[in-house]
Short mmCIF file of C-alpha atoms and ligand atoms in Angstrom, two decimals:
data_model
loop_
_atom_site.label_atom_id
_atom_site.label_comp_id
_atom_site.label_asym_id
_atom_site.label_seq_id
_atom_site.Cartn_x
_atom_site.Cartn_y
_atom_site.Cartn_z
CA MET A 202 48.39 -109.80 -74.69
CA PRO A 203 50.34 -108.34 -71.90
CA THR A 204 51.52 -104.84 -72.65
CA VAL A 205 55.74 -104.93 -71.98
CA ASP A 206 57.38 -101.75 -72.85
CA PHE A 207 60.72 -102.86 -73.90
CA ALA A 208 63.92 -101.35 -74.95
CA GLN A 209 67.26 -102.58 -75.57
CA LEU A 210 70.89 -101.26 -76.53
CA THR A 211 74.37 -103.01 -77.15
CA ASP A 212 77.40 -101.01 -77.24
CA ILE A 213 81.17 -101.68 -77.72
CA GLY A 214 82.23 -99.49 -74.80
CA CYS A 215 85.64 -97.61 -75.08
CA VAL A 216 88.54 -100.36 -74.70
CA ARG A 217 87.22 -103.37 -76.81
CA GLU A 218 87.87 -104.16 -80.59
CA GLY A 219 84.54 -105.78 -80.96
CA ASN A 220 81.39 -106.45 -79.36
CA GLU A 221 80.90 -109.77 -78.26
CA ASP A 222 77.90 -109.59 -75.98
CA ALA A 223 74.92 -110.09 -78.10
CA ILE A 224 71.12 -109.20 -77.47
CA GLY A 225 67.61 -110.21 -78.63
CA TYR A 226 63.99 -109.98 -77.97
CA TRP A 227 61.35 -112.17 -79.49
CA PRO A 228 57.61 -110.72 -79.22
CA HIS A 229 54.79 -113.49 -79.12
CA GLU A 230 51.31 -113.52 -78.72
CA ASP A 231 51.28 -113.95 -75.38
CA GLY A 232 54.35 -112.28 -74.17
CA LEU A 233 57.75 -111.22 -74.92
CA LEU A 234 61.17 -113.38 -74.43
CA PHE A 235 64.21 -111.21 -74.30
CA ALA A 236 67.96 -112.63 -73.82
CA VAL A 237 71.71 -111.00 -73.45
CA ALA A 238 74.73 -113.37 -74.11
CA ASP A 239 78.12 -112.19 -73.05
CA GLY A 240 80.52 -114.55 -75.12
CA LEU A 241 84.05 -115.60 -74.01
CA GLY A 242 87.35 -116.79 -75.91
CA GLY A 243 90.12 -115.43 -78.06
CA HIS A 244 89.76 -113.72 -81.57
CA ASN A 245 85.80 -113.18 -82.52
CA ALA A 246 84.94 -116.78 -81.16
CA GLY A 247 83.09 -114.90 -78.28
CA GLU A 248 80.79 -113.14 -80.94
CA VAL A 249 80.06 -116.31 -82.57
CA ALA A 250 79.37 -118.69 -79.35
CA SER A 251 76.94 -115.39 -78.15
CA ALA A 252 75.47 -115.30 -81.28
CA LEU A 253 74.95 -118.92 -81.86
CA ALA A 254 73.53 -119.30 -78.66
CA LEU A 255 70.63 -116.89 -79.32
CA GLU A 256 69.83 -117.90 -82.34
CA ILE A 257 69.58 -121.38 -81.40
CA LEU A 258 67.15 -120.59 -78.07
CA ALA A 259 64.87 -118.59 -80.90
CA ARG A 260 64.99 -121.36 -83.00
CA GLU A 261 64.59 -124.44 -79.92
CA MET A 262 61.58 -121.81 -78.82
CA ASP A 263 59.70 -121.98 -81.80
CA ARG A 264 60.31 -125.76 -82.43
CA ALA A 265 59.13 -126.90 -79.12
CA PRO A 266 56.00 -128.76 -78.89
CA GLY A 267 52.78 -126.47 -77.39
CA THR A 268 52.62 -128.60 -74.59
CA TRP A 269 55.71 -128.17 -72.94
CA SER A 270 55.79 -125.52 -70.22
CA ILE A 271 57.95 -122.38 -70.56
CA ASP A 272 60.33 -123.46 -68.26
CA LYS A 273 61.06 -126.93 -69.84
CA ARG A 274 61.52 -125.02 -73.27
CA LEU A 275 63.44 -122.39 -71.93
CA ARG A 276 65.90 -125.68 -70.32
CA ARG A 277 65.92 -127.54 -73.33
CA ALA A 278 66.60 -124.48 -75.74
CA ILE A 279 69.74 -123.77 -73.81
CA GLN A 280 71.11 -127.08 -73.73
CA GLU A 281 70.83 -127.58 -76.89
CA ALA A 282 72.83 -123.69 -77.39
CA ASN A 283 75.44 -125.83 -74.99
CA ILE A 284 75.83 -128.69 -76.87
CA ALA A 285 76.31 -126.62 -80.10
CA ILE A 286 78.40 -124.47 -78.80
CA HIS A 287 80.89 -126.92 -77.45
CA GLN A 288 80.72 -128.89 -80.50
CA LYS A 289 81.77 -126.24 -82.60
CA SER A 290 84.38 -125.39 -80.39
CA ILE A 291 86.22 -128.52 -80.10
CA THR A 292 85.83 -129.12 -83.92
CA VAL A 293 87.16 -125.47 -85.65
CA PRO A 294 90.90 -124.50 -84.14
CA GLU A 295 89.94 -120.81 -84.52
CA LEU A 296 86.91 -121.31 -82.35
CA ARG A 297 88.57 -123.71 -79.71
CA ARG A 298 87.57 -122.88 -76.12
CA MET A 299 84.84 -120.45 -77.09
CA GLY A 300 81.89 -119.88 -74.67
CA THR A 301 79.45 -117.23 -73.54
CA THR A 302 77.31 -116.45 -70.50
CA ILE A 303 73.05 -116.19 -71.37
CA THR A 304 70.79 -115.04 -69.18
CA ALA A 305 66.69 -115.47 -71.07
CA SER A 306 63.43 -114.06 -69.63
CA ALA A 307 59.93 -114.71 -70.68
CA VAL A 308 57.16 -112.34 -69.64
CA VAL A 309 53.80 -114.60 -70.17
CA GLY A 310 51.40 -113.29 -68.53
CA ARG A 311 51.33 -112.98 -65.17
CA GLU A 312 54.62 -114.78 -65.20
CA LEU A 313 58.41 -114.27 -65.30
CA VAL A 314 60.44 -117.12 -66.34
CA THR A 315 64.20 -117.01 -66.35
CA ALA A 316 66.73 -118.94 -67.53
CA HIS A 317 70.52 -118.30 -66.55
CA VAL A 318 74.10 -119.60 -66.81
CA GLY A 319 77.06 -117.14 -66.31
CA ASP A 320 77.37 -113.52 -64.91
CA CYS A 321 74.85 -111.25 -66.63
CA ARG A 322 72.15 -110.29 -64.64
CA LEU A 323 68.29 -109.94 -64.57
CA TYR A 324 66.97 -106.99 -61.79
CA ARG A 325 63.80 -106.04 -60.66
CA VAL A 326 62.53 -102.74 -59.78
CA ARG A 327 59.20 -103.49 -57.62
CA ASN A 328 57.69 -100.38 -55.47
CA GLY A 329 60.88 -98.81 -55.96
CA GLN A 330 63.02 -101.88 -54.84
CA LEU A 331 65.68 -103.19 -56.44
CA THR A 332 66.42 -106.66 -56.26
CA GLN A 333 68.74 -108.63 -58.11
CA LEU A 334 66.71 -112.05 -58.92
CA THR A 335 69.75 -113.88 -60.92
CA LYS A 336 73.11 -115.21 -58.84
CA ASP A 337 76.24 -114.96 -60.73
CA HIS A 338 78.12 -118.02 -61.46
CA THR A 339 81.82 -116.28 -60.75
CA TRP A 340 84.66 -117.50 -58.33
CA VAL A 341 84.15 -114.32 -56.70
CA SER A 342 80.47 -114.54 -55.72
CA GLU A 343 81.08 -117.99 -54.59
CA GLN A 344 83.61 -116.28 -52.06
CA VAL A 345 81.07 -113.90 -50.99
CA GLU A 346 78.92 -116.36 -50.36
CA TYR A 347 80.95 -118.61 -47.92
CA GLY A 348 81.94 -115.06 -46.22
CA ILE A 349 85.71 -115.25 -47.55
CA LEU A 350 85.49 -111.61 -49.31
CA SER A 351 83.04 -109.00 -48.90
CA ALA A 352 80.49 -107.72 -51.45
CA GLU A 353 82.67 -104.81 -51.75
CA GLU A 354 86.18 -106.51 -52.12
CA ALA A 355 84.05 -108.71 -54.86
CA ARG A 356 82.94 -105.38 -57.42
CA THR A 357 86.80 -104.90 -57.59
CA HIS A 358 89.01 -108.41 -57.20
CA PRO A 359 90.87 -108.88 -60.09
CA ARG A 360 89.55 -112.32 -60.53
CA ARG A 361 85.89 -111.00 -60.87
CA HIS A 362 85.05 -111.45 -64.12
CA MET A 363 85.93 -115.55 -63.96
CA LEU A 364 83.25 -118.05 -64.54
CA THR A 365 82.18 -120.89 -62.77
CA ARG A 366 79.62 -121.96 -65.53
CA SER A 367 79.28 -120.88 -69.04
CA LEU A 368 77.70 -122.52 -72.27
CA GLY A 369 80.28 -124.18 -74.50
CA GLN A 370 82.56 -125.48 -71.85
CA HIS A 371 81.21 -129.07 -70.78
CA LEU A 372 78.64 -131.36 -72.72
CA ILE A 373 75.83 -130.47 -69.90
CA VAL A 374 75.37 -127.25 -68.27
CA GLY A 375 73.73 -126.33 -64.70
CA ILE A 376 70.81 -124.26 -65.61
CA ASP A 377 69.63 -122.03 -62.98
CA LEU A 378 65.71 -121.29 -63.67
CA LEU A 379 63.63 -118.94 -61.96
CA ARG A 380 60.07 -118.47 -62.05
CA THR A 381 58.33 -115.67 -60.19
CA ASP A 382 55.07 -113.24 -61.13
CA ALA A 383 55.03 -110.23 -63.19
CA GLN A 384 52.72 -107.34 -62.03
CA ASN A 385 51.56 -103.89 -63.52
CA GLY A 386 54.49 -101.55 -62.77
CA ASP A 387 57.67 -104.28 -62.63
CA LEU A 388 60.64 -103.03 -64.14
CA LEU A 389 62.92 -105.33 -65.51
CA VAL A 390 66.49 -104.85 -66.39
CA GLN A 391 68.96 -107.65 -68.25
CA CYS A 392 72.14 -106.89 -68.74
CA SER A 393 75.81 -107.64 -69.45
CA ASP A 394 78.16 -107.11 -66.55
CA GLY A 395 80.07 -104.18 -68.49
CA ILE A 396 76.99 -102.39 -66.94
CA HIS A 397 76.48 -103.76 -63.88
CA SER A 398 80.15 -103.94 -62.76
CA LEU A 399 80.52 -99.96 -63.60
CA LEU A 400 77.33 -99.03 -61.90
CA PRO A 401 76.14 -99.69 -58.48
CA GLU A 402 72.20 -100.87 -58.21
CA ALA A 403 71.25 -97.66 -56.60
CA GLU A 404 72.36 -95.60 -59.71
CA ILE A 405 70.83 -98.60 -61.98
CA ALA A 406 67.09 -97.94 -59.60
CA GLN A 407 67.53 -94.32 -60.05
CA ILE A 408 67.71 -94.38 -63.98
CA ILE A 409 65.14 -97.01 -64.76
CA GLN A 410 62.57 -95.07 -62.89
CA GLY A 411 63.18 -91.96 -63.77
CA TYR A 412 63.23 -92.61 -67.96
CA PRO A 413 60.92 -94.78 -70.02
CA PRO A 414 63.33 -97.93 -71.45
CA GLN A 415 64.26 -96.23 -74.69
CA ALA A 416 65.82 -93.41 -72.84
CA ALA A 417 67.12 -95.53 -69.41
CA CYS A 418 69.06 -97.84 -71.95
CA GLU A 419 70.92 -94.62 -73.85
CA ALA A 420 71.70 -92.96 -70.45
CA LEU A 421 72.94 -96.08 -68.84
CA VAL A 422 75.47 -97.16 -71.78
CA GLN A 423 76.57 -93.43 -70.97
CA ARG A 424 77.82 -93.64 -67.60
CA ALA A 425 78.88 -96.64 -68.10
CA ARG A 426 80.81 -95.35 -71.09
CA ASP A 427 81.69 -92.30 -68.34
CA ARG A 428 83.30 -94.45 -65.89
CA GLY A 429 85.42 -96.16 -68.77
CA GLY A 430 83.47 -98.89 -70.45
CA ASP A 431 86.25 -100.88 -70.25
CA ASP A 432 83.76 -104.07 -71.78
CA ASN A 433 80.78 -104.51 -74.15
CA MET A 434 77.68 -103.17 -72.18
CA SER A 435 74.24 -104.68 -73.06
CA ILE A 436 70.98 -103.59 -71.15
CA GLN A 437 67.46 -104.66 -71.86
CA ILE A 438 64.36 -103.03 -70.05
CA ALA A 439 60.88 -104.58 -69.95
CA ALA A 440 58.26 -102.02 -68.36
CA VAL A 441 55.18 -104.54 -67.50
CA ILE A 442 52.07 -102.24 -67.99
CA ASP A 443 49.67 -104.73 -68.10
CA ALA A 444 49.83 -108.33 -67.32
CA PRO A 445 46.24 -110.02 -67.83
CA PRO A 446 45.51 -113.43 -66.46
CA PRO A 447 47.49 -116.11 -67.20
CA ALA A 448 47.45 -117.69 -70.28
CA THR A 449 45.87 -120.76 -72.02
CA ARG A 450 48.65 -123.64 -72.91
CA SER A 451 47.07 -124.42 -76.25
CA SER A 452 49.62 -125.61 -79.09
CA SER A 453 49.54 -122.03 -80.42
CA TRP A 454 49.98 -120.55 -77.05
CA TRP A 455 54.02 -119.64 -78.20
CA ARG A 456 54.48 -118.86 -81.51
CA PHE A 457 57.40 -116.68 -82.36
CA GLY A 458 57.84 -114.30 -85.36
CA ARG A 459 60.37 -115.38 -87.36
MG1 MG B 916 81.37 -108.94 -70.10
#
């Protein structure tokens, strides 16, 4: 059983009337799955989409055959969530055009597997160095990649929230899957854009290294509120304390608590 010290926090922010972010975590015998979703759509449809995404993620991870790899489970679970959100969005008038981003990470043994759609981010701090592991699926991030905008211009660009991918928009969604090692001492930070658009990376790195996970979550949310808190804010921090050898892939390899 890897020891992962985990904390999470979601906050409505200072401006929005509801919180359309959703967060969840599911410990299991070999590790931990944690996910953040940022809902979009008029009225309260965004919060329906983000909550549905996490509900289906947990259900499908639990249901998947024990022989499936974690990558396959995550990919399949998120495709199922996409289909469910898409179907609701075309059949229920008040949920029309709802959608959500999702970033879901599993620390299993010495492995980290992340499935990602949208503009929530996963960062890792290792040996004092912060790295963004996910790539934003946004219009501005594409422009930065093409060399049209600088990273600094992208941070304040009026179209910075425009997504190029999200769950619910089409029947099939492109999912980024990343798989890397988890080492003792790694700090993983998963957050919605309400946090990373207001706080520079250096500040995030400093806070998460300066406090235990729960206090760091509270400090990050407070800093983002101090800067105006113009969006819902969600943060999850996982500190890998003891990553054991890779788990054996038996049928009881992954069982979620219900
Ligand atoms: Mg947001």
